[in-house]
Structures are given as C-alpha cells and as structure tokens.
Tab-separated table of C-alpha atoms in Angstrom:
chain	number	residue	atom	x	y	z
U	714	UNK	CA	139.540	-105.491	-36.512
U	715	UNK	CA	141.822	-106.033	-39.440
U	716	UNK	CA	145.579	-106.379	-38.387
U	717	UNK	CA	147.537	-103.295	-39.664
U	718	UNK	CA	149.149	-104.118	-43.240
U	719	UNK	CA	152.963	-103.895	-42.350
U	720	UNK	CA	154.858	-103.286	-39.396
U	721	UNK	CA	153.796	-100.106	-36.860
U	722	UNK	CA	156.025	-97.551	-36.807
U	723	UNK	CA	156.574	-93.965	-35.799
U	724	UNK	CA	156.090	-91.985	-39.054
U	725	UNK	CA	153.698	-93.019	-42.226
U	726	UNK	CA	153.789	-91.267	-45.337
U	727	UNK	CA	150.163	-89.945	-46.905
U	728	UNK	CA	150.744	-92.845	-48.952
U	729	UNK	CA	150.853	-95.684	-46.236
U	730	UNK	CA	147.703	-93.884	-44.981
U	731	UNK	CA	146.096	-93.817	-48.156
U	732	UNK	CA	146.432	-97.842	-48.549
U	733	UNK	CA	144.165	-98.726	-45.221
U	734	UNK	CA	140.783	-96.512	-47.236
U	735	UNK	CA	138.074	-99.479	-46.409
U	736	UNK	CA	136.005	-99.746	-43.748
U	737	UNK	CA	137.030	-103.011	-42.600
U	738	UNK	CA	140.552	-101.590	-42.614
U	739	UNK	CA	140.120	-97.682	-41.529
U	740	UNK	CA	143.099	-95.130	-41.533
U	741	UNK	CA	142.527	-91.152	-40.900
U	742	UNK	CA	145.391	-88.936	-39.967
U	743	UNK	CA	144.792	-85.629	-38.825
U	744	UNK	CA	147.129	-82.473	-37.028
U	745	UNK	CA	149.760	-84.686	-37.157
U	746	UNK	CA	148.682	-87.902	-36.005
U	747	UNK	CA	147.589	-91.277	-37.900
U	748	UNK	CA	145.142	-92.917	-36.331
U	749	UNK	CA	143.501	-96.773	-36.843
U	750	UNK	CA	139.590	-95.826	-36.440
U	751	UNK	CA	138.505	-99.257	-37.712
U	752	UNK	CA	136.534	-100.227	-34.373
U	753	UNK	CA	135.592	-96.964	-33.893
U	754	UNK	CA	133.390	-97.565	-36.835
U	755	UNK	CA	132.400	-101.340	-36.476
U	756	UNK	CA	131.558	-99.861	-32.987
U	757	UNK	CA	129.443	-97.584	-34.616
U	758	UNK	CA	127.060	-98.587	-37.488
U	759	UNK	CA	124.699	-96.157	-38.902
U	760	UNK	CA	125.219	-92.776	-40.834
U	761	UNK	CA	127.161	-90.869	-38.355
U	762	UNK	CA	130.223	-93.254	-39.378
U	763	UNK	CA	129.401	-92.306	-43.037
U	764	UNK	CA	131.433	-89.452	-43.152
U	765	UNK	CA	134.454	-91.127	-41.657
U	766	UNK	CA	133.862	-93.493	-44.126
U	767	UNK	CA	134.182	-91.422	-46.786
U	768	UNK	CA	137.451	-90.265	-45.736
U	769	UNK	CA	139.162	-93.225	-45.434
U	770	UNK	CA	142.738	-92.785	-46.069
U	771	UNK	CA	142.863	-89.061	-46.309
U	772	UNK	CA	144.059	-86.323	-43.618
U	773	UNK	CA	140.896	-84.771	-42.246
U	774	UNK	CA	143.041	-82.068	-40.443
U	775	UNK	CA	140.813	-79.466	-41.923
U	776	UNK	CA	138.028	-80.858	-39.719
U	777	UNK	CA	139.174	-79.495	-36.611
U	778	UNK	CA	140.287	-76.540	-34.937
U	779	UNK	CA	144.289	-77.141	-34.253
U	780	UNK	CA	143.892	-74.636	-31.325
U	781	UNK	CA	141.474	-76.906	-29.385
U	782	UNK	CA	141.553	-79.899	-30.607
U	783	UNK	CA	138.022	-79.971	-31.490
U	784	UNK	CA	135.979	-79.744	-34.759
U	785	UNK	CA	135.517	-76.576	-35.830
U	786	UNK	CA	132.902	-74.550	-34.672
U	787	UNK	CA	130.563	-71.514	-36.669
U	788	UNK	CA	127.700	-69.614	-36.185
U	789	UNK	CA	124.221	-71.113	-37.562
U	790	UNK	CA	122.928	-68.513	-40.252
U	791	UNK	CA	119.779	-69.995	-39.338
U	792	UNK	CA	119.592	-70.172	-35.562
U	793	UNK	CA	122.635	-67.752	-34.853
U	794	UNK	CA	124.007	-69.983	-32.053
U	795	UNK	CA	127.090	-71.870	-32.379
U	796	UNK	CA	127.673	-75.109	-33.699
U	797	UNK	CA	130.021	-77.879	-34.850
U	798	UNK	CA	130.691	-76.962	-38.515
U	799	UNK	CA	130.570	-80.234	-40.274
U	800	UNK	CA	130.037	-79.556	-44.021
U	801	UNK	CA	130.659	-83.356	-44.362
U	802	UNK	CA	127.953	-84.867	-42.553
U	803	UNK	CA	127.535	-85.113	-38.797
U	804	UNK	CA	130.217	-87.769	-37.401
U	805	UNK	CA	130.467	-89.942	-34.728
U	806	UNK	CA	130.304	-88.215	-31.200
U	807	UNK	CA	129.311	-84.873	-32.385
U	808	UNK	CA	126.132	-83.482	-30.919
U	809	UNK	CA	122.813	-82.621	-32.748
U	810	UNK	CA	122.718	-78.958	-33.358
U	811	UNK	CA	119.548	-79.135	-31.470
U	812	UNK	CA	118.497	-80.766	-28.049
U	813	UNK	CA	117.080	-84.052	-28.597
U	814	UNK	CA	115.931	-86.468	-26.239
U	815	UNK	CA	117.094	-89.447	-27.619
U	816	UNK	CA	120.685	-88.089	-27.692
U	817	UNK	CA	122.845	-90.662	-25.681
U	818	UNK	CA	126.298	-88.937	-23.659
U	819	UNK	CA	127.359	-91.784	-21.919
U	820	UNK	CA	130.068	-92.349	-24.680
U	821	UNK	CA	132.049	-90.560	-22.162
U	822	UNK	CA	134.621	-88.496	-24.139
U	823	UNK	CA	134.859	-87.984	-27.757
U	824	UNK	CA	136.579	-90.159	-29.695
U	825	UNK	CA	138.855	-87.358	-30.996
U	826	UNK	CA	139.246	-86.257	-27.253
U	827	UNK	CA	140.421	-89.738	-26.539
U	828	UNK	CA	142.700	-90.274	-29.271
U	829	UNK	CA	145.652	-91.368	-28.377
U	830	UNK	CA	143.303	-95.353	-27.939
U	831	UNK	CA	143.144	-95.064	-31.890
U	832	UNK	CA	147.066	-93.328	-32.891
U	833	UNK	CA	149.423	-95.903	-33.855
U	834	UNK	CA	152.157	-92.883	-35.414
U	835	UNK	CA	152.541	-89.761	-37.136
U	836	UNK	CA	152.469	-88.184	-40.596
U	837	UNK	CA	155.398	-87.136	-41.880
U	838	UNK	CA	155.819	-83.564	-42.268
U	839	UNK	CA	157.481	-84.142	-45.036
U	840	UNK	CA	158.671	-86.871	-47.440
U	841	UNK	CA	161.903	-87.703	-49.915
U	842	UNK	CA	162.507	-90.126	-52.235
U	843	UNK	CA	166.040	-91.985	-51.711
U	844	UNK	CA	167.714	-95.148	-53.716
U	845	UNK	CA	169.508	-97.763	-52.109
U	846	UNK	CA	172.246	-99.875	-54.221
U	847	UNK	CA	172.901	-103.340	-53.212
U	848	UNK	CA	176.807	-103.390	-54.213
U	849	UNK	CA	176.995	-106.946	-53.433
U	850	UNK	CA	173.966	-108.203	-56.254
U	851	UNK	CA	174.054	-104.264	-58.049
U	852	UNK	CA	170.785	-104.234	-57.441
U	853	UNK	CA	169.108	-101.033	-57.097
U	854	UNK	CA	165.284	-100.008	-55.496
U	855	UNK	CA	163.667	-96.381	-54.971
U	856	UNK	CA	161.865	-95.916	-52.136
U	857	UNK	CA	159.880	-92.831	-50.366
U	858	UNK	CA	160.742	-92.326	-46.508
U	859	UNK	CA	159.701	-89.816	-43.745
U	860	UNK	CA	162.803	-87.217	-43.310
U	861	UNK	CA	161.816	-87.616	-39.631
U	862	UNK	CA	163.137	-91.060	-39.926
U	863	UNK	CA	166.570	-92.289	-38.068
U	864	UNK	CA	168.008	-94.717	-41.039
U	865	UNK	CA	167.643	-97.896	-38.490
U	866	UNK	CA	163.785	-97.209	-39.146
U	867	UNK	CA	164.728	-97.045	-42.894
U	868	UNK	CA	166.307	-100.392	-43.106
U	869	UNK	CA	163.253	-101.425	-41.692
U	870	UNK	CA	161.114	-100.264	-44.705
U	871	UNK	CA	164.015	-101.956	-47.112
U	872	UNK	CA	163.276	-105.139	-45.250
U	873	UNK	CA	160.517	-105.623	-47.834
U	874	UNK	CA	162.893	-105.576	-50.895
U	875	UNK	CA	165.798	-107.419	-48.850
U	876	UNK	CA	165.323	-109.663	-45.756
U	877	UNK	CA	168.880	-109.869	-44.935
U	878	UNK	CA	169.235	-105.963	-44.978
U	879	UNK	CA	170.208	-105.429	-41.523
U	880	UNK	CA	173.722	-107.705	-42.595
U	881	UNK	CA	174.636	-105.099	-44.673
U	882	UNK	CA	176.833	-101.623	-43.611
U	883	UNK	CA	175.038	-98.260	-45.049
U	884	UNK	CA	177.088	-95.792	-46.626
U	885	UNK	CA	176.964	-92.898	-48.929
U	886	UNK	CA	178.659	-90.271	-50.606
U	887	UNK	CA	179.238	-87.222	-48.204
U	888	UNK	CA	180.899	-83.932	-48.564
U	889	UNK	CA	183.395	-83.326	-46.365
U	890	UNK	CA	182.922	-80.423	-44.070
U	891	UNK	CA	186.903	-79.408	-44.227
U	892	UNK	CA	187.800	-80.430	-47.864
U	893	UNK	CA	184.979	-79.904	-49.051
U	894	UNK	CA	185.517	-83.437	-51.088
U	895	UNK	CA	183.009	-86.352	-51.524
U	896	UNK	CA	184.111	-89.419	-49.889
U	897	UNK	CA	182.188	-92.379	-49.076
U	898	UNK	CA	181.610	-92.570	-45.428
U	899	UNK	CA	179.409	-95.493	-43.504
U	900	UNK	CA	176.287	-93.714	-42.188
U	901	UNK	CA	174.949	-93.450	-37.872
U	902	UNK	CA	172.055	-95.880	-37.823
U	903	UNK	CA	170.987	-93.754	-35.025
U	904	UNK	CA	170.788	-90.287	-37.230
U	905	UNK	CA	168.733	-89.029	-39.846
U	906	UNK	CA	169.653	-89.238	-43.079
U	907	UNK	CA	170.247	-85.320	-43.409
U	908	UNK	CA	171.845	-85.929	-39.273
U	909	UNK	CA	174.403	-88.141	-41.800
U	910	UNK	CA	175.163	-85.119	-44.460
U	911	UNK	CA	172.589	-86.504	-46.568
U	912	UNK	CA	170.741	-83.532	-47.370
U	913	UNK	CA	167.450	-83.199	-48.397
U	914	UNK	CA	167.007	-81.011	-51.369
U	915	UNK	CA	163.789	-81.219	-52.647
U	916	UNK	CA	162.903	-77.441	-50.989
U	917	UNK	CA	165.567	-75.974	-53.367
U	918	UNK	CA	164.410	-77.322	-56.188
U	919	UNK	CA	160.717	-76.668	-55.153
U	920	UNK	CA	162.087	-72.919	-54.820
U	921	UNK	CA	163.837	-73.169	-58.522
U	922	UNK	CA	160.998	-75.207	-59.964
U	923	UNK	CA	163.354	-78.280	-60.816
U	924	UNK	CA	161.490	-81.606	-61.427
U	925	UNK	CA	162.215	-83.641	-57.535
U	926	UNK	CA	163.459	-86.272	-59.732
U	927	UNK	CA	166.588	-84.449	-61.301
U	928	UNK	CA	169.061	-85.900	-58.608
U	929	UNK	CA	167.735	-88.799	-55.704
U	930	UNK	CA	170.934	-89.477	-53.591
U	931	UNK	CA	171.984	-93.404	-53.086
U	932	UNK	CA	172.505	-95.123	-50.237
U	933	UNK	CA	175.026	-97.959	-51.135
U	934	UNK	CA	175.063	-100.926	-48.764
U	935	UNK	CA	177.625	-103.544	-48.386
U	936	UNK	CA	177.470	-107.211	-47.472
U	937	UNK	CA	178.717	-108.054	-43.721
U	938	UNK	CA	180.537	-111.740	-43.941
U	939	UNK	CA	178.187	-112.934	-40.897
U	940	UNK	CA	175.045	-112.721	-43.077
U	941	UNK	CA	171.775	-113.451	-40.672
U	942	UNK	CA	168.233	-114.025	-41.615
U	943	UNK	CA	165.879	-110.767	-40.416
C-alpha cells in the first residue's frame, strides 16, 4: 500500500480526499468518515473493485443507507424482491441479486461493516478559508481548514509553508465581548478558531449571496526568541 501523502489527522477537507483518486493510492469518504480502501482493492482484483475505482476521491455517501449503514436497498422491477441498489456497478462484498453457487461468504463481514480497519479521519462538515501573516518576514499564505479543527491541528497544516511554525505565538483581531472594540488578543491552541472569537462567516454571506472571498480573517503570528526546528 502507498503511504498516505501528508500527515493523518482527524478532519480532511473534500479536497485532501480528492488528491489520493488512483488505485494504487485509494481515498473514499462516505457519512462522515474518510476511509484508505487501497488494500481493499489490491485485495480484490477483478470488476467488483471497478466501481470503487471509479470513485476514487469522491464521497460515495449516496451509496448507502445512513440509517443502517448499509447500501441502499430497492425493489427489483423485474423480480420484485429486494436488492442492493447499485446503479454503479456491483462492488466489492455485495451479493449477486441471485443465488449462485460460486458465491464465496467467508469474507466474513463487509468491508463497509468493518470499517473502522480502513478510516483514518473524518470529512469536514464544513470548510473556511483563513490567512495567516508571518509579522516577523510579512509574509502572508491562504489556506482552507476544517472549522472542526482546534488551531494546534492548524499549525500543523501551516507546517508545510513554515517549519518553524510552532515557535511562533497566534493571534488575531477579536471583538471584545464588553467594549465591543477589536483588539489583538493571542489565540487558545486548544480551541477552535470560532472557540477563539474568530467567527466563521461564510453562512451569512451564503444567506446574502456575497462572494466567500469578500473578507478572509488573518491570523498574525509572531516570532518566539527560542526559535526550534519542527
């Protein structure tokens, strides 16, 4: 199996998933989780791994019934008994809709049954866009992060534009509650950014129609003297 590009970690945007789309490196997510099916699929060759092929990278939550767990289920029009509904092509595990002798069970459970072997995180529910200044070289990068995210997990991500980032103290501008003033105050590692008073407002300007780029909030980060190597 191909080693996962990048560190693991507990949220991945759709975009992270969407980089691992071969099928020597093999990322699904669906209801929530993200899941590393590459040896599922070197485990098994043949055209039931097709359609899981196929989706490589995508969210195939609209494969499965979020009640049970299972793929979806319909009523033959032909043979009026019930039956996985796979419009996509039969995938690995799931049962011809007819007995057939050759059919082998001794897989055990399904492979969505027995998930949790393939999850390595979940998919963020949803997604902002954030900038972080370096005030130190005034250097400034954009990046997109989970909202689920605690900002320790952030300076992880900025790792890849800065390998000394976690030397630096995070801070931002933040209305005060009482005054109702911005001031700059250093930010929790241990919080979210809106857990900070960084609010997330791309809803309301979904809900006004406003382009999500009109206003991405900085984080501004400031050298620590005793500078160490991540």
């Amino acid at each position: 199996m191909a080693p996962p590009r990048g560190p693991l970690r507990r949220y991945y945007t759709p975009y992270e998933v969407a980089m691992h789309n071969t099928p020597d490196d093999l990322w699904v997510s669906f209801l929530g989780g993200v899941y590393n099916i590459t040896d599922l699929v070197e485990d098994h060759q043949g055209t039931l791994a097709a359609p899981l092929i196929a989706a490589a990278g995508k969210d195939i939550s609209h494969w499965f019934d979020p009640s049970t767990g299972d793929p979806k289920r319909h009523v033959c029009p032909v043979t009026h008994l019930e039956r996985y509904y796979t419009p996509m092509g039969r995938f690995i595990h799931v049962p011809p809709p007819e007995p057939m002798s050759n059919w082998d069970t001794a897989f055990g459970q399904p492979w969505w049954k027995n998930a949790k072997r393939y999850q390595i995180g979940y998919l963020s529910a949803r997604t902002r866009v954030v900038r972080i200044r370096n005030v130190l070289t005034d250097q400034e990068d954009q990046i997109e992060v989970p909202c689920e995210e605690k900002l320790v997990e952030i300076r992880e991500r900025y790792l890849d534009l800065n390998a000394h980032a976690r030397s630096y103290t995070w801070k931002a501008l933040i209305q005060d509650n009482g005054t109702g003033a911005h001031v700059f105050k250093e930010l929790d590692l241990n919080l979210t950014l809106e857990e900070n008073g960084v609010p997330d407002e791309g809803p309301t300007f979904e809900d006004h129609h406003v382009p999500g780029d009109y206003y991405i909030p900085v984080l501004h980060v400031y050298w620590n003297d005793d500078l160490t190597v991540a």
